[in-house]
Tab-separated table of C-alpha atoms in Angstrom:
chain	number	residue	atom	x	y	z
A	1	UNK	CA	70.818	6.960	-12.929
A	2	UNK	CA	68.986	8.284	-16.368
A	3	UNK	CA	70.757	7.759	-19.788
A	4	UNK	CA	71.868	10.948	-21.231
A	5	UNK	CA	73.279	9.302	-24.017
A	6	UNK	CA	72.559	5.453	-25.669
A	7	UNK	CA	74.325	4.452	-28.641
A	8	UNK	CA	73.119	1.812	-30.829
A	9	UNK	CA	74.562	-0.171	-33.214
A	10	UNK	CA	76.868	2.590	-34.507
A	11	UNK	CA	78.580	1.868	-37.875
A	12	UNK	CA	80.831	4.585	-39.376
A	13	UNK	CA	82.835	3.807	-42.611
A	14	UNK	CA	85.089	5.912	-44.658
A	15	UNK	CA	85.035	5.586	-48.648
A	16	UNK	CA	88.646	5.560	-49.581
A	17	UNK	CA	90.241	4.505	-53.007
A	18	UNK	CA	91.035	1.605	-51.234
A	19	UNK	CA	87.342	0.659	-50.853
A	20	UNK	CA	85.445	0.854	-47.467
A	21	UNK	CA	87.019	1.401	-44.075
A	22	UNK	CA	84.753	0.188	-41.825
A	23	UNK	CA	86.159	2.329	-39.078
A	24	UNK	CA	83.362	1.629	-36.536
A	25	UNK	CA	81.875	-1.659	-36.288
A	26	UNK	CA	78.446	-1.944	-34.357
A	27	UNK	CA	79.206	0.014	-31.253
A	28	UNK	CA	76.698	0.206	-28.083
A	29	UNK	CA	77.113	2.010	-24.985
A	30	UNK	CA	75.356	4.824	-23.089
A	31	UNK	CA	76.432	7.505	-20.441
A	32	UNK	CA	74.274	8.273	-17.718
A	33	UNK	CA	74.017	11.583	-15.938
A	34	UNK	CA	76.772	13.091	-14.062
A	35	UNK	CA	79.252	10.109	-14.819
A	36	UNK	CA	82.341	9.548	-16.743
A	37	UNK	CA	82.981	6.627	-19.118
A	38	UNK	CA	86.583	6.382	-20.513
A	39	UNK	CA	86.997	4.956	-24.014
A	40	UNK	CA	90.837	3.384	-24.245
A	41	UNK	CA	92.376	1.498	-26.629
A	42	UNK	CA	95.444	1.750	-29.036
A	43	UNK	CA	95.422	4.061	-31.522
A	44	UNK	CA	92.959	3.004	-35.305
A	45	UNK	CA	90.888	0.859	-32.770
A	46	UNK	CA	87.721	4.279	-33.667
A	47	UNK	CA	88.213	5.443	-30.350
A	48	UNK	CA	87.599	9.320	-31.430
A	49	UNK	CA	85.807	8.620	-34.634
A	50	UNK	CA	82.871	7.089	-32.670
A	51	UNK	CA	82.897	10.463	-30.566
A	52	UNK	CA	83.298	12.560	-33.768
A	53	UNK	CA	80.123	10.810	-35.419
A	54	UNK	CA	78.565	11.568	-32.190
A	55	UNK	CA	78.737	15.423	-32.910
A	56	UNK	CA	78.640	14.846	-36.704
A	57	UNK	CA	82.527	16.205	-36.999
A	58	UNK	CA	83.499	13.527	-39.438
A	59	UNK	CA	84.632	14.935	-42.875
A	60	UNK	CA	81.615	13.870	-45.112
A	61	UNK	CA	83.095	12.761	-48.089
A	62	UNK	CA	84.867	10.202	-47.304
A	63	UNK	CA	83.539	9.652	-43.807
A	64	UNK	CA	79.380	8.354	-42.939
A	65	UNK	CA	76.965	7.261	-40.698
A	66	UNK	CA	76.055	3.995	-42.217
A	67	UNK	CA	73.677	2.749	-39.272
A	68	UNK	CA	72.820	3.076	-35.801
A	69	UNK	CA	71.418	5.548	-33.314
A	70	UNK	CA	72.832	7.924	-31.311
A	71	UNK	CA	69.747	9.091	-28.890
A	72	UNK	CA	70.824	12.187	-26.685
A	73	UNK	CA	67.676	12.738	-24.436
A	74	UNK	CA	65.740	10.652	-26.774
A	75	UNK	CA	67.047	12.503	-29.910
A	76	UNK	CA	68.807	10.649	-32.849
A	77	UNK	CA	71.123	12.701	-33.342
A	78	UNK	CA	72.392	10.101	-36.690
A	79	UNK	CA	69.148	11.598	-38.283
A	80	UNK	CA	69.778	15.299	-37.524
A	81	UNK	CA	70.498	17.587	-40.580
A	82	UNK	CA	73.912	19.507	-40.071
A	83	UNK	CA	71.712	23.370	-39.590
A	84	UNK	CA	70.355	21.215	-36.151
A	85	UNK	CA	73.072	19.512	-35.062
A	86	UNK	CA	74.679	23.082	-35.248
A	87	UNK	CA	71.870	24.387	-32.636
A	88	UNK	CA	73.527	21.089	-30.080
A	89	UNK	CA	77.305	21.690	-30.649
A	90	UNK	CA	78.809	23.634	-28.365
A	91	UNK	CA	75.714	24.542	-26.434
A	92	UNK	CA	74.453	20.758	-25.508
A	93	UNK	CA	77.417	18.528	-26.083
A	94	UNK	CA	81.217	20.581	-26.104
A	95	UNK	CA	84.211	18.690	-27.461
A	96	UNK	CA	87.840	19.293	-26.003
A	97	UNK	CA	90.170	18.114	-28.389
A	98	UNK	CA	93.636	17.116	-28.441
A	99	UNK	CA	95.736	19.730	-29.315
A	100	UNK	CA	95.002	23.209	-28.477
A	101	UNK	CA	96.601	24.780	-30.847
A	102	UNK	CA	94.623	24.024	-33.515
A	103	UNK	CA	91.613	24.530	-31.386
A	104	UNK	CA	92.055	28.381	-31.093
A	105	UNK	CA	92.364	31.081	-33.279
A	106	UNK	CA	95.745	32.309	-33.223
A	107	UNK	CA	94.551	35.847	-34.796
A	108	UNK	CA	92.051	36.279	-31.980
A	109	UNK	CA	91.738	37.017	-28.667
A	110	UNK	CA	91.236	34.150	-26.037
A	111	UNK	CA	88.383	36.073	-24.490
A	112	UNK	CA	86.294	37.280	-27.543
A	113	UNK	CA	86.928	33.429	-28.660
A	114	UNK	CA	85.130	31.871	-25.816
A	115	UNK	CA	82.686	34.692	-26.391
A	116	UNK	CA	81.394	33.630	-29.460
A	117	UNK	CA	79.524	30.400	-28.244
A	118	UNK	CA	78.098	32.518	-25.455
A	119	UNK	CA	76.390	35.164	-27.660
A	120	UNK	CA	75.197	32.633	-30.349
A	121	UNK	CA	73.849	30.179	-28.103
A	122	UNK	CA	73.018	31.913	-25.102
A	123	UNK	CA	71.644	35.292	-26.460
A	124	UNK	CA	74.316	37.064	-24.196
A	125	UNK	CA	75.087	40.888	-24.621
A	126	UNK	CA	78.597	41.494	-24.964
A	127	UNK	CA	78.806	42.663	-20.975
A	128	UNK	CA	77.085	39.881	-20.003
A	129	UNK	CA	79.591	37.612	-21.799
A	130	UNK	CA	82.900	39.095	-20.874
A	131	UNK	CA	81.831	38.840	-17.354
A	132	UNK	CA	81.131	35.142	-18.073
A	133	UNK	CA	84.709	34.920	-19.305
A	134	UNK	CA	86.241	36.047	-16.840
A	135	UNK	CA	84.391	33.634	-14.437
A	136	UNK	CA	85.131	30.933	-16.576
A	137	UNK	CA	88.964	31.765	-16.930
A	138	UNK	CA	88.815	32.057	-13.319
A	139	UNK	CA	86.697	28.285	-13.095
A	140	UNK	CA	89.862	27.007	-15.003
A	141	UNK	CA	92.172	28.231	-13.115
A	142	UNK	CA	93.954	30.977	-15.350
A	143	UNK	CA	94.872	34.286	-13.502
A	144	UNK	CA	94.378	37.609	-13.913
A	145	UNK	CA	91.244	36.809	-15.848
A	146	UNK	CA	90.057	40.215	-16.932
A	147	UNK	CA	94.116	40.941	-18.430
A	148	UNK	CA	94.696	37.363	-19.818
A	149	UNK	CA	91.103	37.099	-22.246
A	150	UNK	CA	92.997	39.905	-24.075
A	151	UNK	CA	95.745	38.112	-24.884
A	152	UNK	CA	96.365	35.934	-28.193
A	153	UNK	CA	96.997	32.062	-27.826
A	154	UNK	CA	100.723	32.510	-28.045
A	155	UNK	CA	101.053	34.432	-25.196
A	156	UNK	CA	99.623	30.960	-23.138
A	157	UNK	CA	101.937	28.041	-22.434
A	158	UNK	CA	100.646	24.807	-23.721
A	159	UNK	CA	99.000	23.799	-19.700
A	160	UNK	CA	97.490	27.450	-19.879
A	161	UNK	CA	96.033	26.909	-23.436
A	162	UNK	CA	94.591	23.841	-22.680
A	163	UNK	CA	92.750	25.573	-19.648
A	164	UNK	CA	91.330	28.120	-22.393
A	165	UNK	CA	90.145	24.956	-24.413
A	166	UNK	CA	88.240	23.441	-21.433
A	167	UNK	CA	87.020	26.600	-20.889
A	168	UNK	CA	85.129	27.316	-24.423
A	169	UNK	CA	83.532	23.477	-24.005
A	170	UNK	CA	82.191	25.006	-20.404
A	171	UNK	CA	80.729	27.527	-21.858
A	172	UNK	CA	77.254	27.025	-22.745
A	173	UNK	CA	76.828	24.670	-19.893
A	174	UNK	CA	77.006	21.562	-21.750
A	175	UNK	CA	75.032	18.279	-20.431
A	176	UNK	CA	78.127	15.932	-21.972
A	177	UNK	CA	81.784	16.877	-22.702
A	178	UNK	CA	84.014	14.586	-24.544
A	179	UNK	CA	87.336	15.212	-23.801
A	180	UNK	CA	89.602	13.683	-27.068
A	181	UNK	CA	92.816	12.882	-25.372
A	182	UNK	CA	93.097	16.452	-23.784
A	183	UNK	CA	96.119	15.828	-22.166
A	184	UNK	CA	98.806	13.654	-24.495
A	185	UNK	CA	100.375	17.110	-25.696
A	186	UNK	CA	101.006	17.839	-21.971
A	187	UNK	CA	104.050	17.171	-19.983
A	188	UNK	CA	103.230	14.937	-16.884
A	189	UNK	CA	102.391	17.933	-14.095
A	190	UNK	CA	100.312	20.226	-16.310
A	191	UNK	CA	98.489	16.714	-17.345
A	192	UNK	CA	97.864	15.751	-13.715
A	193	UNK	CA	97.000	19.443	-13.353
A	194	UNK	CA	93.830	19.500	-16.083
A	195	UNK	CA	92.771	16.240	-14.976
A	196	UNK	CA	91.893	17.255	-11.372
A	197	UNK	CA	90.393	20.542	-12.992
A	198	UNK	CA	88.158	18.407	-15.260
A	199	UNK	CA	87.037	16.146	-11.926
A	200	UNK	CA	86.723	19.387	-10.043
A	201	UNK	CA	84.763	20.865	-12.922
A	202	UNK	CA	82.370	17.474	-13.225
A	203	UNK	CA	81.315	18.219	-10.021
A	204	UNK	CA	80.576	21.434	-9.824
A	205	UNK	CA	78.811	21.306	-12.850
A	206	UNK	CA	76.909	17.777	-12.322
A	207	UNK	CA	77.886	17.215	-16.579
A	208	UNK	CA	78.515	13.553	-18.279
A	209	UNK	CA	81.843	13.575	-19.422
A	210	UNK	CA	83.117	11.046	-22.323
A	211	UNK	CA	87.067	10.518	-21.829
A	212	UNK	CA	88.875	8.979	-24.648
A	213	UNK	CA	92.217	7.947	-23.816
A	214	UNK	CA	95.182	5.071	-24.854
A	215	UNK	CA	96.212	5.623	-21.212
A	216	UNK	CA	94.755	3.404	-18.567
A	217	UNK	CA	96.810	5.469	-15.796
A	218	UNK	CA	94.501	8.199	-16.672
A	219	UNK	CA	91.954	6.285	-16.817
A	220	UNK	CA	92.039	4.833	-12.890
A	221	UNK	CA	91.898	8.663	-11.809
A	222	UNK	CA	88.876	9.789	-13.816
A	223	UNK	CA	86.476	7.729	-14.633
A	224	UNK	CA	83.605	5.690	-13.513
A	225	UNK	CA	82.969	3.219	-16.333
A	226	UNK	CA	85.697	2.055	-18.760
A	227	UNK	CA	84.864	0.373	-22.519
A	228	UNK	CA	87.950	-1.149	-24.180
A	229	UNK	CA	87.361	-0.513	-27.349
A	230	UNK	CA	89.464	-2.875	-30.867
A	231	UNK	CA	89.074	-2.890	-34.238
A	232	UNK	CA	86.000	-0.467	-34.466
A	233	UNK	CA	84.192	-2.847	-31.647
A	234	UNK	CA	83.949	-3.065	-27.700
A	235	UNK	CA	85.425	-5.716	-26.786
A	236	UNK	CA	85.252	-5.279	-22.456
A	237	UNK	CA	82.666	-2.601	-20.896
A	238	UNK	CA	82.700	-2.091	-16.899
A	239	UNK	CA	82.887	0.132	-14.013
A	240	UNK	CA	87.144	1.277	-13.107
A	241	UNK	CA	87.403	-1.984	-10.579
A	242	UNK	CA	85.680	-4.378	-12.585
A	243	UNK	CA	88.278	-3.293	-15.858
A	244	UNK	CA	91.277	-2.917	-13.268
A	245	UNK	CA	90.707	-5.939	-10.682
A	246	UNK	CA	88.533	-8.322	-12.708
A	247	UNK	CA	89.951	-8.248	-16.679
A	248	UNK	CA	88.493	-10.665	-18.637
A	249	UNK	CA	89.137	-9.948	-22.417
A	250	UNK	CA	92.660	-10.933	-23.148
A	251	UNK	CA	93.402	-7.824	-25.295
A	252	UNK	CA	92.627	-5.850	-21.657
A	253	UNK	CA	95.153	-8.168	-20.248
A	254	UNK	CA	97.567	-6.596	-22.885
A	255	UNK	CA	96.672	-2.726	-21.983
A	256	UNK	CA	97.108	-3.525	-18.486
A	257	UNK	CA	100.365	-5.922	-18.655
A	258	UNK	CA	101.696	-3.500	-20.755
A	259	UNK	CA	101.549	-0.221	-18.117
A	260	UNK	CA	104.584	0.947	-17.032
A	261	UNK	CA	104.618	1.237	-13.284
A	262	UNK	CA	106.785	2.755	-10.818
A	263	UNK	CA	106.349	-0.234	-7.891
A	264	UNK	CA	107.891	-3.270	-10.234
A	265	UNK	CA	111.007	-4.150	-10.249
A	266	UNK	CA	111.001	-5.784	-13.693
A	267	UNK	CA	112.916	-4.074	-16.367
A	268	UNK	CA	111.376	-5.523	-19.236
A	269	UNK	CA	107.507	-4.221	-20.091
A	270	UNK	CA	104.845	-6.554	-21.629
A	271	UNK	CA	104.289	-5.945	-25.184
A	272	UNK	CA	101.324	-7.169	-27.209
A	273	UNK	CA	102.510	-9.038	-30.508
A	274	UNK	CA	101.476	-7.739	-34.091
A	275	UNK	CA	99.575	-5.162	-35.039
A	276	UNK	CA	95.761	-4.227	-35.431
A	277	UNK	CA	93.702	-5.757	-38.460
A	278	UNK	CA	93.418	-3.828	-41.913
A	279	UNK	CA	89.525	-2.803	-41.094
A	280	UNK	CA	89.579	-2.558	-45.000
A	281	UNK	CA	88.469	-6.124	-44.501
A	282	UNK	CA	87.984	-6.889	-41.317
A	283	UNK	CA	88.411	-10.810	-40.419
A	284	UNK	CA	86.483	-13.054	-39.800
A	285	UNK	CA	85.791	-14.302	-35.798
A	286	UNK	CA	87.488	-12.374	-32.886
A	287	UNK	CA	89.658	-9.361	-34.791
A	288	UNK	CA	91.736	-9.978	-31.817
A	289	UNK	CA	92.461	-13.816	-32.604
A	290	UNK	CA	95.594	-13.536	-34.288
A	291	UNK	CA	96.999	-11.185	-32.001
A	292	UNK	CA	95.837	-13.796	-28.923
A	293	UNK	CA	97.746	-16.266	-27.798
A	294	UNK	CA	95.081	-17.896	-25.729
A	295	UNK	CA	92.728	-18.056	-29.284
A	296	UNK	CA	91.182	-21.030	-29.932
A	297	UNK	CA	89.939	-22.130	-33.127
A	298	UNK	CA	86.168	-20.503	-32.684
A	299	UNK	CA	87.651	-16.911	-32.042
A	300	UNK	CA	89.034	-17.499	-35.933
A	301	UNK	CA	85.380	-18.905	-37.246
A	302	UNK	CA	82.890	-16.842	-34.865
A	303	UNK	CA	82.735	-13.128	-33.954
A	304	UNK	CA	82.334	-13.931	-29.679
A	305	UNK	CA	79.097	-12.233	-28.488
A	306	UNK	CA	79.169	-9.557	-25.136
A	307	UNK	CA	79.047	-12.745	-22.484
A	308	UNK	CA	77.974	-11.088	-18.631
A	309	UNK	CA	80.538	-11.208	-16.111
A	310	UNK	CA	78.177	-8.848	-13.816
A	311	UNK	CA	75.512	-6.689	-13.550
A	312	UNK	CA	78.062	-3.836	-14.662
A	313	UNK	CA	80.417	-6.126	-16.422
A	314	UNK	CA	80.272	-7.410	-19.840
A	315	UNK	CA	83.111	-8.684	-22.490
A	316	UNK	CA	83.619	-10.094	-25.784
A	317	UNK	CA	85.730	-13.261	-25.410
A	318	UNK	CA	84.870	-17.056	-26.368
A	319	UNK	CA	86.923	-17.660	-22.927
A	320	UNK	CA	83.945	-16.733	-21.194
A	321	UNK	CA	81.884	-19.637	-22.882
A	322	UNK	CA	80.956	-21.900	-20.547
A	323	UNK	CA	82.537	-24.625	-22.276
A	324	UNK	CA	86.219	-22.689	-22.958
A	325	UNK	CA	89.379	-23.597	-21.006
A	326	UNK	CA	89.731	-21.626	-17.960
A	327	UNK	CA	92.738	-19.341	-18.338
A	328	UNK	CA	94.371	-17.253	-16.033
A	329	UNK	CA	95.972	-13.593	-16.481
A	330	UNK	CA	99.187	-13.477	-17.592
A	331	UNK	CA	101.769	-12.372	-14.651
A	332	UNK	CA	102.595	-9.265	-15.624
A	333	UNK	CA	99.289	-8.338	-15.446
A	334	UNK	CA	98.759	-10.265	-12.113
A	335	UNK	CA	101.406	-7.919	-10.516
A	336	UNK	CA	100.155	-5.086	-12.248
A	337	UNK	CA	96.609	-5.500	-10.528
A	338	UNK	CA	98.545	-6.528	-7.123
A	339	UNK	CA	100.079	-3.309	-7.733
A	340	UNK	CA	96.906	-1.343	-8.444
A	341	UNK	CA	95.306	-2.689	-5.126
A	342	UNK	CA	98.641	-1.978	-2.987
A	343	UNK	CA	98.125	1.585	-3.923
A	344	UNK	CA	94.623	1.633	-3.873
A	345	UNK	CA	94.373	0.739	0.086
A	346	UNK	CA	97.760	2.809	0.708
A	347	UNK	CA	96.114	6.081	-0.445
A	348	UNK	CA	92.708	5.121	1.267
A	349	UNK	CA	95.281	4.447	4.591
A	350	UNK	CA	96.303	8.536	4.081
A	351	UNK	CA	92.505	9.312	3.589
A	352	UNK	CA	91.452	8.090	6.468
């Protein structure tokens, strides 16, 4: 499949009184057409801040590009002034963000809201664009289109908002969406709900979608490629069963080991000990070292380098050296993967 989008080497730091947060830390990746990669990791690992500097939505002061690329369709989008990047947003890459709420208006009406990017970006007349809002209300699944786009925000439940949200980023016909945790606001149905209307979406519409998440649940159900992303780096890239069925980097052991599931019987969840590093001054080696109990005394001398598992697997861990003591998983996530496979065949069973 074609790159849409190939990031390079992204570094984004924040100037704080403090001195320099280097938020982002050398990040690569790409997104191909038509597929979904989900970005997970805990919250401060620059999850959404890479995404942000991606549509140049970081507050400049304190926040900068300090290197990289970002090529969308061969663009660099890191050397675009903010009067083009305008002429993208919205029309070529739509954000949804987290909380909906502060995503709309709450003086104006739904409809002429999801109007606006339509007559700006594609030249609409105002006929022309209501009718598109009601087809997109109706995409999303909202009701009563042509009586609900006259309604303010507060007259929309928090599921129904978020439906309005998805459909402003739909709007222009974007070629990527990145979804910023669109559904941790959400109670569990409504969440379940808008991530089946995203899939649904994807594939009527044939867009790349960029999924950032601290849930790997979510993450089995809607995406094709997974990065695990800690202390402003990558530290595991590869497709759903490679990142579910083969983990290699032991802070992916942690994410997993510490999902709550349903099938175990064990009361008591896996926890990973401390807390992320102070990227104020990042240390030196593995940032996950000290956090690892399987570190050994390179991971606290050398940063590891992105070591091939597979063609479509790749991770950051001196475990993967030829040389390094072969560990195994850690139980809990050993069940948890057990678990993940149990369901996986059970529901292909019901398929077929």
């Amino acid at each position: 499949m074609e790159k849409l989008l190939d990031v390079k080497n992204l570094h984004v730091s924040f100037d704080t009184y403090g001195g320099e947060v280097k938020a982002v830390r050398g990040v690569n990746f790409d997104v191909k057409k038509g597929e979904t990669l989900a970005i997970v990791g805990e919250s401060g690992s620059g999850k959404s801040v890479t995404t942000k500097a991606l549509m140049h939505l970081i507050p400049k002061p304190p926040g900068r590009i300090k290197e990289g690329e970002i090529l969308f369709e061969g663009r660099d989008l890191a050397k675009m002034s903010e009067k083009q990047m305008q002429k993208i947003r919205g029309k070529e890459i739509s954000m949804i963000f987290q909380d909906p709420m502060t995503s709309l208006n709450p003086t104006m009406k739904v409809g002429n809201q999801i109007m606006e990017g339509l007559i700006k970006h594609q030249k609409m007349s105002k006929p022309q664009a209501r009718k598109r809002v009601v087809e997109l209300l109706e995409l999303v699944g909202i009701p009563d289109a042509e009586n609900r786009m006259k309604q303010y925000p507060h007259q929309f439940s928090g599921g129904m908002r978020q439906r309005v949200v998805v459909a402003i980023a739909l709007a222009c016909n974007p070629k990527l969406l990145i979804a910023d945790e669109p559904t941790t606001a959400l109670d569990v149905t409504i969440q379940a709900q808008i991530l089946e209307l995203m899939k649904d979406i994807q594939k009527k519409t044939d867009s790349a979608t960029i999924f950032i998440t601290h849930d790997l649940g979510v993450v089995a159900n809607v995406a094709d490629r997974v990065a695990v992303m800690y202390a402003g780096k990558i530290v595991e890239v590869g497709t759903v069963d490679d990142i579910f069925y083969n983990p290699q980097h032991p802070y992916t052991w942690g994410l997993l080991g510490s999902m709550p599931s349903l099938d175990s019987a064990d009361e008591e969840l896996f926890a990973i000990p401390g807390t992320p590093p102070d990227l104020l001054d990042p240390p030196k080696g593995d940032a996950f070292a000290a956090r690892n109990k399987y570190a050994m005394k390179i991971d606290f001398e050398q940063e590891p380098p992105m070591f091939k598992v597979s063609d479509t697997h790749y991770a950051a861990t001196w475990l993967l050296h030829e040389h390094a003591p072969k560990i195994e998983p850690p139980e809990a996530v050993k069940k948890r993967m057990e678990g993940m496979a149990n369901s996986s065949s059970s529901s292909e069973g019901e398929r077929v």
